PDB file of C-alpha atoms in Angstrom:
ATOM      1  CA  MET A   1      -6.564  11.542 -19.133  1.00 56.00           C
ATOM      2  CA  GLY A   2      -6.049  15.216 -19.642  1.00 64.00           C
ATOM      3  CA  ARG A   3      -5.813  17.075 -22.963  1.00 69.00           C
ATOM      4  CA  ILE A   4      -4.596  20.325 -24.317  1.00 73.00           C
ATOM      5  CA  VAL A   5      -6.496  21.671 -27.337  1.00 77.00           C
ATOM      6  CA  LYS A   6      -4.550  24.164 -29.738  1.00 82.00           C
ATOM      7  CA  GLN A   7      -6.212  25.805 -32.546  1.00 83.00           C
ATOM      8  CA  VAL A   8      -3.571  25.731 -35.262  1.00 83.00           C
ATOM      9  CA  SER A   9      -5.575  27.236 -38.155  1.00 85.00           C
ATOM     10  CA  GLU A  10      -9.279  27.806 -38.854  1.00 85.00           C
ATOM     11  CA  GLY A  11      -9.849  24.128 -39.945  1.00 85.00           C
ATOM     12  CA  THR A  12      -7.067  22.435 -37.840  1.00 87.00           C
ATOM     13  CA  THR A  13      -6.980  21.631 -34.266  1.00 85.00           C
ATOM     14  CA  LYS A  14      -4.212  19.730 -32.441  1.00 83.00           C
ATOM     15  CA  TYR A  15      -4.824  17.716 -29.467  1.00 76.00           C
ATOM     16  CA  TYR A  16      -2.160  16.817 -26.957  1.00 73.00           C
ATOM     17  CA  TRP A  17      -3.073  13.999 -24.502  1.00 70.00           C
ATOM     18  CA  TYR A  18      -1.169  13.521 -21.188  1.00 67.00           C
ATOM     19  CA  PRO A  19      -1.663  11.142 -18.432  1.00 68.00           C
ATOM     20  CA  GLY A  20      -3.554  12.331 -15.427  1.00 68.00           C
ATOM     21  CA  ASP A  21      -5.487  15.373 -14.703  1.00 76.00           C
ATOM     22  CA  LYS A  22      -4.220  18.925 -14.711  1.00 79.00           C
ATOM     23  CA  ARG A  23      -5.169  19.468 -11.088  1.00 86.00           C
ATOM     24  CA  GLU A  24      -3.060  16.426 -10.124  1.00 84.00           C
ATOM     25  CA  TRP A  25      -0.051  17.683 -11.965  1.00 85.00           C
ATOM     26  CA  ILE A  26      -0.401  21.028 -10.291  1.00 91.00           C
ATOM     27  CA  ARG A  27      -0.677  19.351  -6.811  1.00 92.00           C
ATOM     28  CA  ALA A  28       2.519  17.357  -7.605  1.00 91.00           C
ATOM     29  CA  ALA A  29       4.308  20.510  -8.634  1.00 95.00           C
ATOM     30  CA  VAL A  30       3.174  22.158  -5.370  1.00 97.00           C
ATOM     31  CA  ALA A  31       4.496  19.116  -3.352  1.00 96.00           C
ATOM     32  CA  LEU A  32       7.828  19.335  -5.090  1.00 96.00           C
ATOM     33  CA  GLY A  33       8.015  23.144  -4.770  1.00 98.00           C
ATOM     34  CA  LEU A  34       7.227  22.994  -1.071  1.00 98.00           C
ATOM     35  CA  GLY A  35       9.884  20.390  -0.564  1.00 97.00           C
ATOM     36  CA  ALA A  36      12.404  22.442  -2.529  1.00 97.00           C
ATOM     37  CA  LEU A  37      11.461  25.503  -0.448  1.00 98.00           C
ATOM     38  CA  ALA A  38      11.896  23.686   2.886  1.00 98.00           C
ATOM     39  CA  PHE A  39      15.153  22.342   1.650  1.00 97.00           C
ATOM     40  CA  GLY A  40      16.448  25.785   0.632  1.00 97.00           C
ATOM     41  CA  LEU A  41      15.341  27.572   3.871  1.00 97.00           C
ATOM     42  CA  LEU A  42      16.835  24.902   6.094  1.00 97.00           C
ATOM     43  CA  LEU A  43      20.009  24.756   4.154  1.00 96.00           C
ATOM     44  CA  LEU A  44      20.332  28.650   4.329  1.00 97.00           C
ATOM     45  CA  LEU A  45      19.497  28.749   8.049  1.00 97.00           C
ATOM     46  CA  ALA A  46      21.083  25.715   9.456  1.00 95.00           C
ATOM     47  CA  ARG A  47      23.829  24.990   6.865  1.00 94.00           C
ATOM     48  CA  ASP A  48      23.481  21.384   7.302  1.00 94.00           C
ATOM     49  CA  LEU A  49      22.930  19.419   4.041  1.00 95.00           C
ATOM     50  CA  LEU A  50      21.706  16.228   5.739  1.00 95.00           C
ATOM     51  CA  ALA A  51      19.038  17.971   7.804  1.00 95.00           C
ATOM     52  CA  ALA A  52      17.945  20.120   4.833  1.00 96.00           C
ATOM     53  CA  THR A  53      17.695  17.026   2.590  1.00 96.00           C
ATOM     54  CA  VAL A  54      15.712  14.870   5.087  1.00 97.00           C
ATOM     55  CA  VAL A  55      13.307  17.840   5.867  1.00 97.00           C
ATOM     56  CA  GLY A  56      12.968  18.811   2.143  1.00 97.00           C
ATOM     57  CA  THR A  57      12.202  15.388   0.988  1.00 97.00           C
ATOM     58  CA  SER A  58       9.898  14.588   3.981  1.00 97.00           C
ATOM     59  CA  VAL A  59       7.803  17.754   3.254  1.00 98.00           C
ATOM     60  CA  ALA A  60       7.465  16.783  -0.499  1.00 97.00           C
ATOM     61  CA  GLY A  61       6.628  13.263   0.510  1.00 96.00           C
ATOM     62  CA  GLY A  62       4.196  14.342   3.085  1.00 97.00           C
ATOM     63  CA  VAL A  63       2.276  16.723   0.822  1.00 97.00           C
ATOM     64  CA  ALA A  64       2.237  14.122  -2.033  1.00 95.00           C
ATOM     65  CA  GLY A  65       1.146  11.494   0.482  1.00 95.00           C
ATOM     66  CA  VAL A  66      -1.890  13.638   1.518  1.00 96.00           C
ATOM     67  CA  ASN A  67      -2.837  14.197  -2.049  1.00 94.00           C
ATOM     68  CA  PHE A  68      -2.404  10.405  -2.927  1.00 92.00           C
ATOM     69  CA  GLY A  69      -4.440   9.498   0.276  1.00 92.00           C
ATOM     70  CA  ARG A  70      -7.288  11.838  -0.581  1.00 92.00           C
ATOM     71  CA  ARG A  71      -7.454  10.605  -4.279  1.00 88.00           C
ATOM     72  CA  ASP A  72      -7.319   6.881  -3.164  1.00 87.00           C
ATOM     73  CA  ALA A  73     -10.100   7.607  -0.719  1.00 87.00           C
ATOM     74  CA  ARG A  74     -12.219   9.241  -3.376  1.00 85.00           C
ATOM     75  CA  ALA A  75     -11.526   6.269  -5.685  1.00 82.00           C
ATOM     76  CA  LEU A  76     -12.538   3.716  -2.928  1.00 80.00           C
ATOM     77  CA  ALA A  77     -15.778   5.718  -2.295  1.00 78.00           C
ATOM     78  CA  GLY A  78     -16.587   5.539  -5.993  1.00 72.00           C
ATOM     79  CA  PHE A  79     -16.391   1.734  -6.232  1.00 72.00           C
ATOM     80  CA  PRO A  80     -19.636   0.364  -7.496  1.00 65.00           C
ATOM     81  CA  ASP A  81     -21.200  -2.836  -6.470  1.00 68.00           C
ATOM     82  CA  LEU A  82     -19.180  -5.536  -8.328  1.00 68.00           C
ATOM     83  CA  GLY A  83     -22.134  -7.573  -9.315  1.00 74.00           C
ATOM     84  CA  ASP A  84     -22.021  -6.911 -13.069  1.00 77.00           C
ATOM     85  CA  ARG A  85     -19.293  -6.981 -15.707  1.00 79.00           C
ATOM     86  CA  ALA A  86     -19.082  -3.232 -16.261  1.00 77.00           C
ATOM     87  CA  ALA A  87     -18.688  -2.555 -12.515  1.00 76.00           C
ATOM     88  CA  ARG A  88     -15.786  -4.903 -12.483  1.00 77.00           C
ATOM     89  CA  ARG A  89     -14.212  -3.331 -15.449  1.00 78.00           C
ATOM     90  CA  ALA A  90     -14.508   0.021 -13.676  1.00 76.00           C
ATOM     91  CA  ALA A  91     -12.940  -1.430 -10.544  1.00 77.00           C
ATOM     92  CA  VAL A  92     -10.013  -2.790 -12.476  1.00 79.00           C
ATOM     93  CA  GLY A  93      -9.491   0.745 -14.117  1.00 77.00           C
ATOM     94  CA  HIS A  94      -9.566   2.306 -10.462  1.00 77.00           C
ATOM     95  CA  THR A  95      -7.168  -0.364  -9.285  1.00 81.00           C
ATOM     96  CA  GLY A  96      -4.649   0.207 -12.190  1.00 80.00           C
ATOM     97  CA  ARG A  97      -4.529   4.009 -11.332  1.00 79.00           C
ATOM     98  CA  ALA A  98      -4.002   3.232  -7.708  1.00 82.00           C
ATOM     99  CA  VAL A  99      -1.118   0.958  -8.671  1.00 86.00           C
ATOM    100  CA  TRP A 100       0.439   3.774 -10.603  1.00 84.00           C
ATOM    101  CA  ARG A 101       0.045   6.210  -7.469  1.00 84.00           C
ATOM    102  CA  ALA A 102       1.689   3.550  -5.318  1.00 89.00           C
ATOM    103  CA  LEU A 103       4.519   3.112  -7.686  1.00 91.00           C
ATOM    104  CA  ALA A 104       5.098   6.834  -7.926  1.00 89.00           C
ATOM    105  CA  HIS A 105       4.953   7.200  -4.209  1.00 90.00           C
ATOM    106  CA  GLY A 106       7.271   4.166  -3.606  1.00 92.00           C
ATOM    107  CA  PHE A 107       9.756   5.476  -6.174  1.00 95.00           C
ATOM    108  CA  GLY A 108       9.761   8.927  -4.435  1.00 93.00           C
ATOM    109  CA  GLY A 109      10.508   7.295  -1.117  1.00 94.00           C
ATOM    110  CA  ALA A 110      13.299   5.072  -2.568  1.00 95.00           C
ATOM    111  CA  ALA A 111      14.758   8.097  -4.309  1.00 95.00           C
ATOM    112  CA  ALA A 112      14.754  10.117  -1.199  1.00 96.00           C
ATOM    113  CA  ALA A 113      16.503   7.215   0.740  1.00 95.00           C
ATOM    114  CA  VAL A 114      19.073   6.795  -1.992  1.00 96.00           C
ATOM    115  CA  LEU A 115      19.700  10.607  -1.945  1.00 95.00           C
ATOM    116  CA  ILE A 116      20.139  10.766   1.872  1.00 95.00           C
ATOM    117  CA  LEU A 117      22.352   7.650   1.877  1.00 93.00           C
ATOM    118  CA  ASN A 118      24.794   9.244  -0.655  1.00 94.00           C
ATOM    119  CA  LEU A 119      25.377  12.298   1.424  1.00 93.00           C
ATOM    120  CA  PRO A 120      28.769  12.611   3.145  1.00 90.00           C
ATOM    121  CA  HIS A 121      27.518  12.044   6.639  1.00 88.00           C
ATOM    122  CA  ARG A 122      28.063   8.781   8.314  1.00 89.00           C
ATOM    123  CA  GLY A 123      26.811   7.043  11.343  1.00 91.00           C
ATOM    124  CA  ILE A 124      23.862   4.890  12.680  1.00 92.00           C
ATOM    125  CA  LEU A 125      21.540   7.954  12.407  1.00 92.00           C
ATOM    126  CA  ALA A 126      22.615   9.091   8.904  1.00 92.00           C
ATOM    127  CA  ASP A 127      22.914   5.611   7.461  1.00 92.00           C
ATOM    128  CA  TRP A 128      19.960   3.751   8.871  1.00 93.00           C
ATOM    129  CA  ILE A 129      17.253   6.018  10.423  1.00 95.00           C
ATOM    130  CA  LEU A 130      17.233   9.164   8.432  1.00 95.00           C
ATOM    131  CA  PRO A 131      16.880   7.445   5.004  1.00 95.00           C
ATOM    132  CA  ILE A 132      13.483   6.018   5.929  1.00 96.00           C
ATOM    133  CA  VAL A 133      12.039   9.286   7.496  1.00 97.00           C
ATOM    134  CA  PRO A 134      10.703  10.675   4.200  1.00 97.00           C
ATOM    135  CA  THR A 135       9.026   7.347   3.382  1.00 95.00           C
ATOM    136  CA  VAL A 136       7.487   7.062   6.863  1.00 96.00           C
ATOM    137  CA  VAL A 137       6.224  10.659   6.661  1.00 97.00           C
ATOM    138  CA  GLY A 138       4.772  10.082   3.174  1.00 95.00           C
ATOM    139  CA  ALA A 139       2.999   6.869   4.352  1.00 95.00           C
ATOM    140  CA  LEU A 140       1.545   8.518   7.505  1.00 96.00           C
ATOM    141  CA  ALA A 141       0.479  11.519   5.367  1.00 96.00           C
ATOM    142  CA  HIS A 142      -1.249   9.047   2.909  1.00 94.00           C
ATOM    143  CA  GLN A 143      -3.241   7.624   5.664  1.00 94.00           C
ATOM    144  CA  GLY A 144      -4.121  11.111   7.093  1.00 95.00           C
ATOM    145  CA  GLY A 145      -5.233  12.153   3.617  1.00 94.00           C
ATOM    146  CA  MET A 146      -7.491   9.073   3.361  1.00 92.00           C
ATOM    147  CA  LEU A 147      -8.923   9.791   6.918  1.00 93.00           C
ATOM    148  CA  TYR A 148      -9.428  13.539   6.118  1.00 93.00           C
ATOM    149  CA  GLU A 149     -11.264  12.693   2.868  1.00 90.00           C
ATOM    150  CA  ARG A 150     -13.477  10.242   4.823  1.00 86.00           C
ATOM    151  CA  LEU A 151     -14.326  12.533   7.621  1.00 87.00           C
ATOM    152  CA  GLY A 152     -16.882  14.433   5.538  1.00 75.00           C
ATOM    153  CA  THR A 153     -18.928  11.342   4.720  1.00 71.00           C
ATOM    154  CA  SER A 154     -21.492   9.655   7.003  1.00 66.00           C
ATOM    155  CA  ALA A 155     -23.188   6.329   6.951  1.00 64.00           C
ATOM    156  CA  ALA A 156     -26.917   6.189   6.742  1.00 65.00           C
ATOM    157  CA  THR A 157     -29.065   3.317   8.036  1.00 63.00           C
ATOM    158  CA  PRO A 158     -32.326   2.330   6.456  1.00 71.00           C
ATOM    159  CA  GLY A 159     -34.319   2.981   9.698  1.00 69.00           C
ATOM    160  CA  PRO A 160     -33.987   3.817  13.377  1.00 72.00           C
ATOM    161  CA  ALA A 161     -31.245   2.151  15.324  1.00 68.00           C
ATOM    162  CA  ALA A 162     -32.143  -1.000  17.116  1.00 71.00           C
ATOM    163  CA  GLN A 163     -32.487  -1.090  20.875  1.00 76.00           C
ATOM    164  CA  PRO A 164     -29.282  -2.151  22.590  1.00 72.00           C
ATOM    165  CA  ALA A 165     -29.394  -5.591  24.187  1.00 72.00           C
ATOM    166  CA  PRO A 166     -29.831  -5.662  28.019  1.00 73.00           C
ATOM    167  CA  SER A 167     -26.701  -6.016  29.920  1.00 69.00           C
ATOM    168  CA  LEU A 168     -26.008  -9.028  32.277  1.00 67.00           C
ATOM    169  CA  GLU A 169     -26.029  -6.635  35.406  1.00 65.00           C
ATOM    170  CA  ALA A 170     -29.479  -5.270  34.551  1.00 59.00           C
ATOM    171  CA  ALA A 171     -30.804  -8.773  34.251  1.00 57.00           C
ATOM    172  CA  LYS A 172     -29.918  -9.695  37.853  1.00 59.00           C
TER     173      LYS A 172
END
């Protein structure tokens, strides 16, 4: 939960609460801005509304997918051992936020598909394949973001590794 603090007078302070963190709102604005920039550039250069819409929504979905994936990976890494009651409550809180991120990502993909379907182009490509491209790009970017976040972690074992079992050919 984020908050904005405004000092109204010497004895009065107003607090404005908003969902999420300021960094996440900035990342969302960057994703939308990059998508709009890609849309504008391609529309200017190619003069094809369908291609510009598909590329713009795919760029926005991809950047948002990476952000969501990295955030989900950090949340998964922070899951405590679920043995006690407080840990289970924390896990439910993490899960609730992940559900909201999934709903936002799914809504973005559905909105992009509806937008692409309502363009004046017709045909198999424009009606069946291109509407799912931004969603597929976003889903792959989500997985890539999770993978990228996990690359920096390593697993530690409590002692030296065990000797490998002898192979069948070495036993003969």
